[in-house]
mmCIF file of C-alpha atoms in Angstrom:
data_model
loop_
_atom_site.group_PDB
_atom_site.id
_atom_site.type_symbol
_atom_site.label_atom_id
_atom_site.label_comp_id
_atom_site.label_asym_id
_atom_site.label_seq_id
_atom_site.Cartn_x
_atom_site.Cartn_y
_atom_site.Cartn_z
ATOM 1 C CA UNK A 1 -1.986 -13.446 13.186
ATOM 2 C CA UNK A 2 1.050 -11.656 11.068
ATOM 3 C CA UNK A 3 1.113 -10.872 7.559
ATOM 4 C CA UNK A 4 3.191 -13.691 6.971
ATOM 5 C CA UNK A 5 0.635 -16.578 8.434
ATOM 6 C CA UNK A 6 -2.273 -15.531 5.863
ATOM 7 C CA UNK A 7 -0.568 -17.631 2.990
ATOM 8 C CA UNK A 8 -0.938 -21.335 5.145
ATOM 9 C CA UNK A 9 -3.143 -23.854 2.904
ATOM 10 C CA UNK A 10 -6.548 -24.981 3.721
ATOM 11 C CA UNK A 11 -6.187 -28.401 3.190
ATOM 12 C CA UNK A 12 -8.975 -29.901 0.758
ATOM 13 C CA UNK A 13 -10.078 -26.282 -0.451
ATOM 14 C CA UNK A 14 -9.959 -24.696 -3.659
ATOM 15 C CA UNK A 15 -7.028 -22.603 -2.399
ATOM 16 C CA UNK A 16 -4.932 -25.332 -1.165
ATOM 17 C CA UNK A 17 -4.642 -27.213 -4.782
ATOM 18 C CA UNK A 18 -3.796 -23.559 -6.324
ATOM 19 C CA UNK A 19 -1.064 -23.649 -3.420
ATOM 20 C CA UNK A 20 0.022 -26.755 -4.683
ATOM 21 C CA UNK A 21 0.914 -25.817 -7.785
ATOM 22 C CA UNK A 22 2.531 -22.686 -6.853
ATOM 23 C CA UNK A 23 4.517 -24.523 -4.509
ATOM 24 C CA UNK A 24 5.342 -27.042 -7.223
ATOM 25 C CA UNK A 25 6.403 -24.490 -9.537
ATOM 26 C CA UNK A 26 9.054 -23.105 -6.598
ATOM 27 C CA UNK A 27 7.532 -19.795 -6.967
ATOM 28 C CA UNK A 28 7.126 -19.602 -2.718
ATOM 29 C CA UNK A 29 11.144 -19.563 -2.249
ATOM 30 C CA UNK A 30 13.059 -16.852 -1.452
ATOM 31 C CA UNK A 31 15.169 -14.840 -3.700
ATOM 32 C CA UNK A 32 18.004 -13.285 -1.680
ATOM 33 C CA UNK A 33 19.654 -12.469 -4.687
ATOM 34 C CA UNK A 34 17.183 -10.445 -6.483
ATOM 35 C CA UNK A 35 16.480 -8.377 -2.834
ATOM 36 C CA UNK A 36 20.017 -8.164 -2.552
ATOM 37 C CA UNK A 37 20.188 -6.380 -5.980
ATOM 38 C CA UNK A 38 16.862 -4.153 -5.184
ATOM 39 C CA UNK A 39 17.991 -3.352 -1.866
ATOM 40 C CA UNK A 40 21.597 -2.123 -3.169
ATOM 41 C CA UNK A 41 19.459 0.189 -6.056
ATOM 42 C CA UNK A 42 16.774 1.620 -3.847
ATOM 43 C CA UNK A 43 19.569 2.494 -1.452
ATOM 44 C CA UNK A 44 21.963 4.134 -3.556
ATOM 45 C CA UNK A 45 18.667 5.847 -4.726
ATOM 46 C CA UNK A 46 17.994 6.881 -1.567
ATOM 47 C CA UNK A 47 21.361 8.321 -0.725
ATOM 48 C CA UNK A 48 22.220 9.712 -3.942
ATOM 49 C CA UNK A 49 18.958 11.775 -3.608
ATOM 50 C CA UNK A 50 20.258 13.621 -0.620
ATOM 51 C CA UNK A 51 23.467 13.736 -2.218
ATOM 52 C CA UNK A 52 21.987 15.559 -4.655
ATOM 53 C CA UNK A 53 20.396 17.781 -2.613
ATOM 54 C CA UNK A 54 23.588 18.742 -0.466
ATOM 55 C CA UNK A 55 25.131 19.406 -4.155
ATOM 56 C CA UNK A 56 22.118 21.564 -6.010
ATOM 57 C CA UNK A 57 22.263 23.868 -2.323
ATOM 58 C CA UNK A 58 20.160 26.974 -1.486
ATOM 59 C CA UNK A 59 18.393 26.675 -5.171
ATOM 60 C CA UNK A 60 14.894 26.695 -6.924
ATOM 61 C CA UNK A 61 16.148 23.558 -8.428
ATOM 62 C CA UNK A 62 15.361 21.584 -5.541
ATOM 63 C CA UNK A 63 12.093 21.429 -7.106
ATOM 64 C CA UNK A 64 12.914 18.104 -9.365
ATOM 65 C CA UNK A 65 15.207 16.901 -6.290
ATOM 66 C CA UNK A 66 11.854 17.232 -4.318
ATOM 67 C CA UNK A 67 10.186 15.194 -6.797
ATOM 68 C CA UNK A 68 13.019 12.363 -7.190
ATOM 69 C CA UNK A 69 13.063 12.387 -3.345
ATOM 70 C CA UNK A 70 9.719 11.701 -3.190
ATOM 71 C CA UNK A 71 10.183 8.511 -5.253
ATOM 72 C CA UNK A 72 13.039 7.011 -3.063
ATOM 73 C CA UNK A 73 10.949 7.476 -0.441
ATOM 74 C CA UNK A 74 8.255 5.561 -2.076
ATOM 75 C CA UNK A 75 10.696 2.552 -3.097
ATOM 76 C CA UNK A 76 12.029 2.415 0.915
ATOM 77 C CA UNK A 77 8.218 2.219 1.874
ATOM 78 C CA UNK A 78 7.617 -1.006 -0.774
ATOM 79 C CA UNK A 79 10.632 -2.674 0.416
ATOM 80 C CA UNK A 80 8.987 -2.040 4.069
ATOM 81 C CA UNK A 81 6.010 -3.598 2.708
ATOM 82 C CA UNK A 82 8.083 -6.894 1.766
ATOM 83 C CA UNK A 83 9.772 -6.594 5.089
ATOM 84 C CA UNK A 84 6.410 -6.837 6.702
ATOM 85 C CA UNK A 85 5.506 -10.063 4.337
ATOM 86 C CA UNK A 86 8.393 -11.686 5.450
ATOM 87 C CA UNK A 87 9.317 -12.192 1.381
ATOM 88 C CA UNK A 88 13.061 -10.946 3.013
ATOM 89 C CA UNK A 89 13.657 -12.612 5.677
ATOM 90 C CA UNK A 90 12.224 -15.790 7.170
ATOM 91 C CA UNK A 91 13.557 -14.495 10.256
ATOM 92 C CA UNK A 92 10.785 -12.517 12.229
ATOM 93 C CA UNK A 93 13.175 -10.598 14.301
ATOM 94 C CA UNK A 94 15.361 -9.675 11.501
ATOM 95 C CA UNK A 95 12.450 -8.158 9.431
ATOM 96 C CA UNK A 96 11.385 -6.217 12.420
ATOM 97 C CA UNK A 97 14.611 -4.850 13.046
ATOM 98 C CA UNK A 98 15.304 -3.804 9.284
ATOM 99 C CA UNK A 99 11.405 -2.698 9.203
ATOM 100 C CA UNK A 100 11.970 -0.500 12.022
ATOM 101 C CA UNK A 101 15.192 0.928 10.127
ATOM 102 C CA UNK A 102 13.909 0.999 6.842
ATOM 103 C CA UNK A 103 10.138 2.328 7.711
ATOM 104 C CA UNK A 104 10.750 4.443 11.282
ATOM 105 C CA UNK A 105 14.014 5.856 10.435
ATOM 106 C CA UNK A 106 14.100 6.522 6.779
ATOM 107 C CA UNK A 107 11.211 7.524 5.976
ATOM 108 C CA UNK A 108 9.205 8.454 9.021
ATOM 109 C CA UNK A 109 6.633 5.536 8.553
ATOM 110 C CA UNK A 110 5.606 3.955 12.106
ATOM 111 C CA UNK A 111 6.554 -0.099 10.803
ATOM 112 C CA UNK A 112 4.390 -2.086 14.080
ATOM 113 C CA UNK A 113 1.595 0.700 13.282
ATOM 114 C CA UNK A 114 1.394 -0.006 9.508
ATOM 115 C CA UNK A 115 2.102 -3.967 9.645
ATOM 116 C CA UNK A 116 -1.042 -4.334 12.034
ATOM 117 C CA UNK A 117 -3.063 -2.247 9.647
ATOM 118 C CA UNK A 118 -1.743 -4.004 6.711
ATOM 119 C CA UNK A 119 -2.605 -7.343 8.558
ATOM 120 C CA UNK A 120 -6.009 -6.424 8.887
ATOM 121 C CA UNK A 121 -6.387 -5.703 5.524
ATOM 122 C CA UNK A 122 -5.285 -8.708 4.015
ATOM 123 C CA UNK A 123 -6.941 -10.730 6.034
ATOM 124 C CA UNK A 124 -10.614 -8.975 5.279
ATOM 125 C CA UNK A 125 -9.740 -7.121 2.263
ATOM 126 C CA UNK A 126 -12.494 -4.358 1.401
ATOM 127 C CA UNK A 127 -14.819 -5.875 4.150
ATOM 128 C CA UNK A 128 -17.194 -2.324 5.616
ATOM 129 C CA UNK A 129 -16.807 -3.808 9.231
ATOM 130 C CA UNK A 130 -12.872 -5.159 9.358
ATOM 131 C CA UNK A 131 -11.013 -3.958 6.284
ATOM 132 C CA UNK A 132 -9.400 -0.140 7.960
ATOM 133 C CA UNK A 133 -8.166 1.125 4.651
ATOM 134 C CA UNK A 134 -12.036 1.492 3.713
ATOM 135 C CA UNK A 135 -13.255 2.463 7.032
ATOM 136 C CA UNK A 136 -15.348 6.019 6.361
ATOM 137 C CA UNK A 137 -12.695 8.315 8.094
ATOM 138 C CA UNK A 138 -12.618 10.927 4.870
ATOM 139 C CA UNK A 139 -13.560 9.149 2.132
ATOM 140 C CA UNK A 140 -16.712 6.681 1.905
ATOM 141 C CA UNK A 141 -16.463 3.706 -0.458
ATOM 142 C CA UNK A 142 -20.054 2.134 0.340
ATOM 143 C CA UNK A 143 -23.746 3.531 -0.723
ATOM 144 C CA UNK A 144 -24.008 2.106 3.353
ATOM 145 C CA UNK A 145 -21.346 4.358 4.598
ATOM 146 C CA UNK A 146 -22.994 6.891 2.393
ATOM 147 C CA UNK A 147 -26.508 6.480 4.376
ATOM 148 C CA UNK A 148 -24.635 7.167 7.443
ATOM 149 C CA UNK A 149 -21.512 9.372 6.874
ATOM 150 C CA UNK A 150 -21.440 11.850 8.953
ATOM 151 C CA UNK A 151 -19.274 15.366 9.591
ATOM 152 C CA UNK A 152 -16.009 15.714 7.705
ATOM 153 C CA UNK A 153 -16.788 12.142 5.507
ATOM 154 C CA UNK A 154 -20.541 13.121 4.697
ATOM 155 C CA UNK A 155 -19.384 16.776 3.263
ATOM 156 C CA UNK A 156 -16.000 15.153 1.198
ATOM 157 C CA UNK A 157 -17.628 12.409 -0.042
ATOM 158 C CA UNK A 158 -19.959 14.161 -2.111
ATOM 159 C CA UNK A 159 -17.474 15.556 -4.743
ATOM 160 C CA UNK A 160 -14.935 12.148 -3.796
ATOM 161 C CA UNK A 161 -13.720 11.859 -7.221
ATOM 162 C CA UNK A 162 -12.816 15.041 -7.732
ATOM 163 C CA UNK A 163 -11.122 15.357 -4.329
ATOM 164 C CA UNK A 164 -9.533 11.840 -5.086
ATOM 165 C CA UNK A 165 -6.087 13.235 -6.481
ATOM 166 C CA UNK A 166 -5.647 16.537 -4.483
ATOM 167 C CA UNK A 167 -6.312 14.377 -1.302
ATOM 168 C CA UNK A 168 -3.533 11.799 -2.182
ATOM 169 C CA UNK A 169 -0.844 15.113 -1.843
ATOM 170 C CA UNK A 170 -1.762 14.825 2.397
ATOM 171 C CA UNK A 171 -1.304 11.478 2.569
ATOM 172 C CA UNK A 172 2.890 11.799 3.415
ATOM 173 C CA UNK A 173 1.968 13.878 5.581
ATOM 174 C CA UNK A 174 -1.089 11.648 7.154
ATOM 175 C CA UNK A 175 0.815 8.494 7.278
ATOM 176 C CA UNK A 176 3.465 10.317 9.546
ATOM 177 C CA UNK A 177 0.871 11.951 11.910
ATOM 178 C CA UNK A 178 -0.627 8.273 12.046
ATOM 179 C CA UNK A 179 2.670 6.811 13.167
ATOM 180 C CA UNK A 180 2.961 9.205 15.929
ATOM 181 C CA UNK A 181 -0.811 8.832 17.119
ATOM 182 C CA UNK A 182 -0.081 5.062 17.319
ATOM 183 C CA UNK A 183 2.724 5.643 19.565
ATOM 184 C CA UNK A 184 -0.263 6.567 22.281
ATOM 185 C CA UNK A 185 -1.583 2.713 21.950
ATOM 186 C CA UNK A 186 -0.182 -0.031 24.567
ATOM 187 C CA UNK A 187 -0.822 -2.325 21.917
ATOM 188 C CA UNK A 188 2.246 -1.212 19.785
ATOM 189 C CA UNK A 189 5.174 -3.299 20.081
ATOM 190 C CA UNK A 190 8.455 -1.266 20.940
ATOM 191 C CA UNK A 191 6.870 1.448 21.540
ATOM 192 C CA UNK A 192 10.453 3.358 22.713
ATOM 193 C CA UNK A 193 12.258 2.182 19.722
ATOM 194 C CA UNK A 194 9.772 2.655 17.044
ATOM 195 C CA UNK A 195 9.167 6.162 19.358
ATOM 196 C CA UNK A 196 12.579 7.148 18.963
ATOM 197 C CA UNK A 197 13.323 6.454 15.326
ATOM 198 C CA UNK A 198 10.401 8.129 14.549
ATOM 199 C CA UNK A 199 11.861 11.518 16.022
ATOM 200 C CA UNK A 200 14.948 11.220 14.667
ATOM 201 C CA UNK A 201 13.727 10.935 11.558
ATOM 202 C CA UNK A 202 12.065 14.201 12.022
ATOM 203 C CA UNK A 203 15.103 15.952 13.301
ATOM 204 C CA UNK A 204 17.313 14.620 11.097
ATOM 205 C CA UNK A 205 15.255 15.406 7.807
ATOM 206 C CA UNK A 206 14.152 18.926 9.001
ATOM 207 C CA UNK A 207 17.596 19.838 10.102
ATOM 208 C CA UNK A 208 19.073 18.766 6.620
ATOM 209 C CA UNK A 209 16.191 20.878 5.054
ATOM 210 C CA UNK A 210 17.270 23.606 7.010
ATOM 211 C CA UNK A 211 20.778 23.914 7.317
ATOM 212 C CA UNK A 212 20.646 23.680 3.420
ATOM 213 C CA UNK A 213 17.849 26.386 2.616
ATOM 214 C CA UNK A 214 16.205 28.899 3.530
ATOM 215 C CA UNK A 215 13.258 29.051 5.754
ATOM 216 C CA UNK A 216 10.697 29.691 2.806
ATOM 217 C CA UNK A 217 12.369 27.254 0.426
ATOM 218 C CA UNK A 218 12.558 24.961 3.025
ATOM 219 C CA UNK A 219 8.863 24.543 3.535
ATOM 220 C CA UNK A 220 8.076 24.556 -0.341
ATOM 221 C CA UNK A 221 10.449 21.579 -0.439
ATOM 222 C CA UNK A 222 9.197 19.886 1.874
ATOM 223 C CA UNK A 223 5.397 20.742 0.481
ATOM 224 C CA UNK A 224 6.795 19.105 -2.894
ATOM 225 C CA UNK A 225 8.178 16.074 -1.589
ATOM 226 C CA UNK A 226 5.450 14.697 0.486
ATOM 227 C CA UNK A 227 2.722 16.028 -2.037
ATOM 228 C CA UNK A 228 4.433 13.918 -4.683
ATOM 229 C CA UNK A 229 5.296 11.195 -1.860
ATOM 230 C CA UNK A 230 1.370 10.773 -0.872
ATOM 231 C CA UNK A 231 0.714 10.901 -4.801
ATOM 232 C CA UNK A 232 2.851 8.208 -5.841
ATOM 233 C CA UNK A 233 1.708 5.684 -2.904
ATOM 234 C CA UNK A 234 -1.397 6.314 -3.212
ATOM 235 C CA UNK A 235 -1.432 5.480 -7.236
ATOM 236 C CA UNK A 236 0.211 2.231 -6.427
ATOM 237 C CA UNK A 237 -2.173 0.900 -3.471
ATOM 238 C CA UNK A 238 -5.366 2.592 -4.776
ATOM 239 C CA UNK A 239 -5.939 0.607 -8.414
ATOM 240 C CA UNK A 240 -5.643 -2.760 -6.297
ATOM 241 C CA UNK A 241 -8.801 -2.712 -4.322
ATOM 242 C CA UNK A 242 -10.695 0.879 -4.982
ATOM 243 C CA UNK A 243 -13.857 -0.399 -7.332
ATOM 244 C CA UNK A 244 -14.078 -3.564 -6.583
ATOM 245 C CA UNK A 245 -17.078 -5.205 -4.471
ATOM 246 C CA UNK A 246 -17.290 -4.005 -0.745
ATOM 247 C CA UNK A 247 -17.650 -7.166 1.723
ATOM 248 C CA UNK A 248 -20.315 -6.600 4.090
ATOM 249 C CA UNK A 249 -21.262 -9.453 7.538
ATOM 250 C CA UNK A 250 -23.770 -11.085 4.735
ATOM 251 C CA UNK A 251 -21.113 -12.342 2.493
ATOM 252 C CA UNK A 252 -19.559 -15.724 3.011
ATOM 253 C CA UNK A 253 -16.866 -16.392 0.726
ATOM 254 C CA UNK A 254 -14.061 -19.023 1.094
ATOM 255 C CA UNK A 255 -10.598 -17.410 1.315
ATOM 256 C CA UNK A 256 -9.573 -18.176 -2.492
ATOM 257 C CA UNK A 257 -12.753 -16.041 -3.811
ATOM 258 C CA UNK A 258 -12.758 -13.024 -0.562
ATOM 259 C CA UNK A 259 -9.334 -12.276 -2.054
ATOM 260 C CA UNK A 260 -9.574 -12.442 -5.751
ATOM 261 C CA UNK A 261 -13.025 -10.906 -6.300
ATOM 262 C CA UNK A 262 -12.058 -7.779 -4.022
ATOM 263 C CA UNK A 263 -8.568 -7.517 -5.591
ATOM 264 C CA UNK A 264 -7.285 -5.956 -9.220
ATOM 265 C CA UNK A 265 -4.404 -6.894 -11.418
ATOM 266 C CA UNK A 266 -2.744 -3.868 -13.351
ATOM 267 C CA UNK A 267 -1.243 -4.999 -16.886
ATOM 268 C CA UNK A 268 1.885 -3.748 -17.611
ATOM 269 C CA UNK A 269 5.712 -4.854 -18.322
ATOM 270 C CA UNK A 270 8.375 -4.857 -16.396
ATOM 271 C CA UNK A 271 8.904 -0.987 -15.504
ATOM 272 C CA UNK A 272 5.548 -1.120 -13.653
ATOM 273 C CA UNK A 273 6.504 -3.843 -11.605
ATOM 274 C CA UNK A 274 9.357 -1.945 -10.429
ATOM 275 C CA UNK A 275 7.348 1.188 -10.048
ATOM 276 C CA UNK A 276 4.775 -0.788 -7.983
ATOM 277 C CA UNK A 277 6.670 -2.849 -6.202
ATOM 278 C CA UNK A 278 4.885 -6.103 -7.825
ATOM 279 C CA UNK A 279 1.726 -4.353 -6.024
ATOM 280 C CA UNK A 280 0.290 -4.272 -9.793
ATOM 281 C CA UNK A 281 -0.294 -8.324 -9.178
ATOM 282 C CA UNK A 282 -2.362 -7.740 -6.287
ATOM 283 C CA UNK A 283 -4.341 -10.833 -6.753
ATOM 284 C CA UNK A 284 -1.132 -13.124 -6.574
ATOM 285 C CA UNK A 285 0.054 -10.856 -3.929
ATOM 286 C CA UNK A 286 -2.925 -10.927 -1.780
ATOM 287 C CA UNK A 287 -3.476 -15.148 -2.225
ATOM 288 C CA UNK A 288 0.211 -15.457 -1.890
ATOM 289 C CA UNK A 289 1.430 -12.548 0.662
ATOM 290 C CA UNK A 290 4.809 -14.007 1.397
ATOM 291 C CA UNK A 291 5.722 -14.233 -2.055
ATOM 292 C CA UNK A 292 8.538 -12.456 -3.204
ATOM 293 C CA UNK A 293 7.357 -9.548 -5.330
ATOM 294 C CA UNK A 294 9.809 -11.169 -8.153
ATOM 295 C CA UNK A 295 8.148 -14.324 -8.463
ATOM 296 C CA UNK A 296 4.182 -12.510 -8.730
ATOM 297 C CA UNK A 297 4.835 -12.008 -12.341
ATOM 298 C CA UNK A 298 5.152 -15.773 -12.543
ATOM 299 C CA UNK A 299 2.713 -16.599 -10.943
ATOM 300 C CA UNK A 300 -0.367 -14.455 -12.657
ATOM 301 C CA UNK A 301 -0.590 -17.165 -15.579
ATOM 302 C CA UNK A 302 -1.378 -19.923 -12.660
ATOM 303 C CA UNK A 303 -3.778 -18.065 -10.437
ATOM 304 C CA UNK A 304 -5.842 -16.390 -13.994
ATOM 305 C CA UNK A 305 -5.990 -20.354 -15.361
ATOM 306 C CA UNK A 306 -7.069 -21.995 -12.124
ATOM 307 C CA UNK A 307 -9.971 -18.960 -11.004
ATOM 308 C CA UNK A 308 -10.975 -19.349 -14.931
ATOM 309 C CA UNK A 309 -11.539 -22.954 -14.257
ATOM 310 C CA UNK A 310 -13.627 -22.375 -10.868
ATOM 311 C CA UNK A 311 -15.554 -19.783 -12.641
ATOM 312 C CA UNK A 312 -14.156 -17.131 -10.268
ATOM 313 C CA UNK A 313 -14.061 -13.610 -11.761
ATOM 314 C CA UNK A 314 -10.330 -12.859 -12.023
ATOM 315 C CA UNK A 315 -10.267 -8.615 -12.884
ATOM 316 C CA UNK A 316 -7.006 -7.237 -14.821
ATOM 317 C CA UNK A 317 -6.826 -3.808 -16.373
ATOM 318 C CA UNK A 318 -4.431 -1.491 -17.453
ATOM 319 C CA UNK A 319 -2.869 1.369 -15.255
ATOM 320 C CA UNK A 320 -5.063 4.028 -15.878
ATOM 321 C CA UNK A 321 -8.748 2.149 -16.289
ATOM 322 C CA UNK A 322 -7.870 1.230 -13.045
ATOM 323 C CA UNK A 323 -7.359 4.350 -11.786
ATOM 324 C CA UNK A 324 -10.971 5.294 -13.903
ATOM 325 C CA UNK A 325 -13.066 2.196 -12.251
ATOM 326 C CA UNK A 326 -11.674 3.300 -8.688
ATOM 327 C CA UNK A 327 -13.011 7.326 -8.912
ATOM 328 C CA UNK A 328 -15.963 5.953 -10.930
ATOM 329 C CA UNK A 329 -16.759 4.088 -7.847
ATOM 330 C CA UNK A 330 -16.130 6.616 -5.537
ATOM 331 C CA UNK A 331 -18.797 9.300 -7.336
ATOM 332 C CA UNK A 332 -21.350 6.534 -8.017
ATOM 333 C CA UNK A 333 -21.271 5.584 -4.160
ATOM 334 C CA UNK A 334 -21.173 9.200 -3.351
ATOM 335 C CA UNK A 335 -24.624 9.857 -5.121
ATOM 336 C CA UNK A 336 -26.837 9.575 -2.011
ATOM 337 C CA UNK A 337 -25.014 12.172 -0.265
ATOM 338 C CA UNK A 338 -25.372 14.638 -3.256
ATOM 339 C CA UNK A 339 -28.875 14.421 -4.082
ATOM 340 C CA UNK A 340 -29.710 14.561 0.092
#
C-alpha cells in the first residue's frame, strides 16, 4: 500500500460520508496552480540561498546564511512530503522521479526510504507495535516502552523533555545517515539511483562548503545548518502526534477515529501553514493524505463539525501548547525509568 491509497472510502462507514462531503465540496482536486506557484518560491529560495552564500564568501556571516539555508532545506523536504502523497502529481512515476530529485539530490533525504516509513505511519499512526516514528530507538513515548527500554533509550528517556530540543539539532544529520543505511535493504526501490543522488548530494554540498571557506568555518556551517535543519522539522512533525494516545494490539478503532484521536491540529493563520507545510492540519491531512496541503485549511471546518457530531474527540491547540502537551508527555511517560 502507498501513501496515496490510504485516502479510498469505506463504503457505509463513518469515514466514507465525511468523504462524501469533502468530495462534494471539490476539496480532493488538484491544484497545479497553487504547486506551480510554491514550487517556483521554494526554489528560488533554495537557489538564492546558495547564491547568497557564494556572495557573503569566506565570512562569519555565514552564520544567518546557515540559518536561512536551513529553512530552504526544510521547505524542499515538505514539498517531498506532498510528492510522496501524490497531492502533485497523479502520476506515480512522475512523483518518484521529482521525489528522487527533490528529496535525494537536494537535500540528501533518501525519498523510497522515507515514503515507506511515512506509509507506515499513516497507516497505524502512534500504534507501539507498527507506527516507526514512535518505535523506542532513543526516545520512549509509552509507560510500556518505559518498563522495557533498555541501553541508550532506558538512560535518555529519563530526562526526555529536557533532551527533547537539543536532540532535534541531530536529526539533519540522522535523517541522512538513515538514507544511506537504507541503501543496504533489497527492499528499496532504485537502489542505484536513489544510491547515487544521495552521494552527489554529499559531494556537491561539501565541495561548495569547501571551496568557499575555510576548513574550520566550514564545519561550523555546516554544524549550524543541520542543527537548525533538524530543529525546524522536527517542530513541524512533532506537535501533530507527540501527546496524544499511544495505540497498543488492544485497541480497535475504525479508521475515521485511529486517525483523529492520535492526531493534533495547530491553530494558526496563514504564515503557519506555509511554515508547516499545511502539516499544522494534521487531522485533515492524515484522514485525507492526498489532499493538497492548500485545500486542508478548507477542510478543518468539515472534519471538526462531522467528529463533533459522532462524539469523536477532535484536539486543536495553538503552536506552542502543542509543543508543551508533547514534552509533558514525554517526562510523564519517562517517570518509571526515573524513580527505578
Amino acid at each position: 500500500m502507498s501513501v496515496v491509497d490510504l485516502d479510498r472510502p469505506q463504503r457505509g462507514s463513518d469515514f466514507a460520508r465525511l468523504s462524501r462531503q469533502i468530495a462534494e465540496a471539490g476539496l480532493l482536486e488538484r491544484r497545479p496552480g497553487y504547486y506551480a506557484l510554491r514550487i517556483g518560491l521554494v526554489a528560488a529560495l533554495f537557489a538564492g540561498s546558495w547564491a547568497v552564500f557564494a556572495v557573503v564568501g569566506d565570512s562569519w556571516w555565514q552564520i544567518p546564511v546557515a540559518v536561512l539555508l536551513a529553512v530552504a532545506f526544510a521547505q524542499v523536504t515538505l514539498l517531498a512530503h506532498d510528492l510522496a502523497h501524490g497531492q502533485i502529481s497523479r502520476s506515480r512515476r512522475t512523483g518518484r522521479i521529482a521525489g528522487l530529485l527533490v528529496g535525494n539530490l537536494a537535500v540528501g533525504l533518501s525519498y523510497g526510504w522515507w515514503m515507506d516509513k511515512h506509509t507506515r505511519h499513516h497507516a497505524n499512526p502512534n500504534h507501539e507495535d507498527h507506527d516507526p516514528d514512535v518505535a523506542p530507538d532513543v526516545l520512549i513515548w509509552s509507560r510500556g516502552q518505559a518498563e522495557t527500554a533498555r541501553g541508550l533509550a532506558r538512560f535518555v528517556g529519563r530526562w526526555q523533555a529536557w533532551l527533547f530540543f537539543p536532540l532535534l539539532t541531530l536529526e539533519g544529520i540522522n535523517l541522512k545517515v538513515s538514507s544511506f543505511r537504507a541503501l543496504r535493504r533489497p527492499s528499496l526501490k532504485n537502489r542505484a539511483a536513489e544510491g547515487l543522488l544521495l552521494v552527489a548530494h554529499v559531494l556537491v554540498y561539501a565541495g561548495a562548503l569547501f571551496l568557499v571557506l575555510p576548513p574550520g568555518k566550514a564545519l561550523v556551517f555546516l554544524l549550524v545548518h543541520q542543527a537548525c535543519y533538524g530543529v525546524y522539522l522536527g517542530c513541524t512533525f512533532a506537535p501533530n502526534h507527540k501527546g496524544m494516545p499511544v495505540l497498543t494490539a488492544e485497541d480497535e478503532l475504525d479508521f475515521l477515529r485511529r486517525q483523529v484521536l492520535t492526531s493534533r491540529n495547530v491553530t494558526g493563520g496563514l504564515l503557519l501553514d506555509v511554515a508547516l507545510g499545511g502539516l499544522n492540519h494534521q487531522i485533515e491531512h492524515h484522514l485525507f493524505p492526498g489532499m493538497p496541503s492548500v485545500n486542508l485549511r478548507r477542510a478543518r471546518p468539515i472534519v471538526r463539525d462531522y467528529c463533533r457530531s459522532l462524539g469523536v474527540e477532535y484536539a486543536e491547540c495553538g503552536l506552542f501548547a502543542s509543543w508543551s502537551q508533547a514534552l509533558r508527555h514525554l517526562h510523564d511517560v519517562g517517570r518509571p525509568l526515573r524513580r527505578a
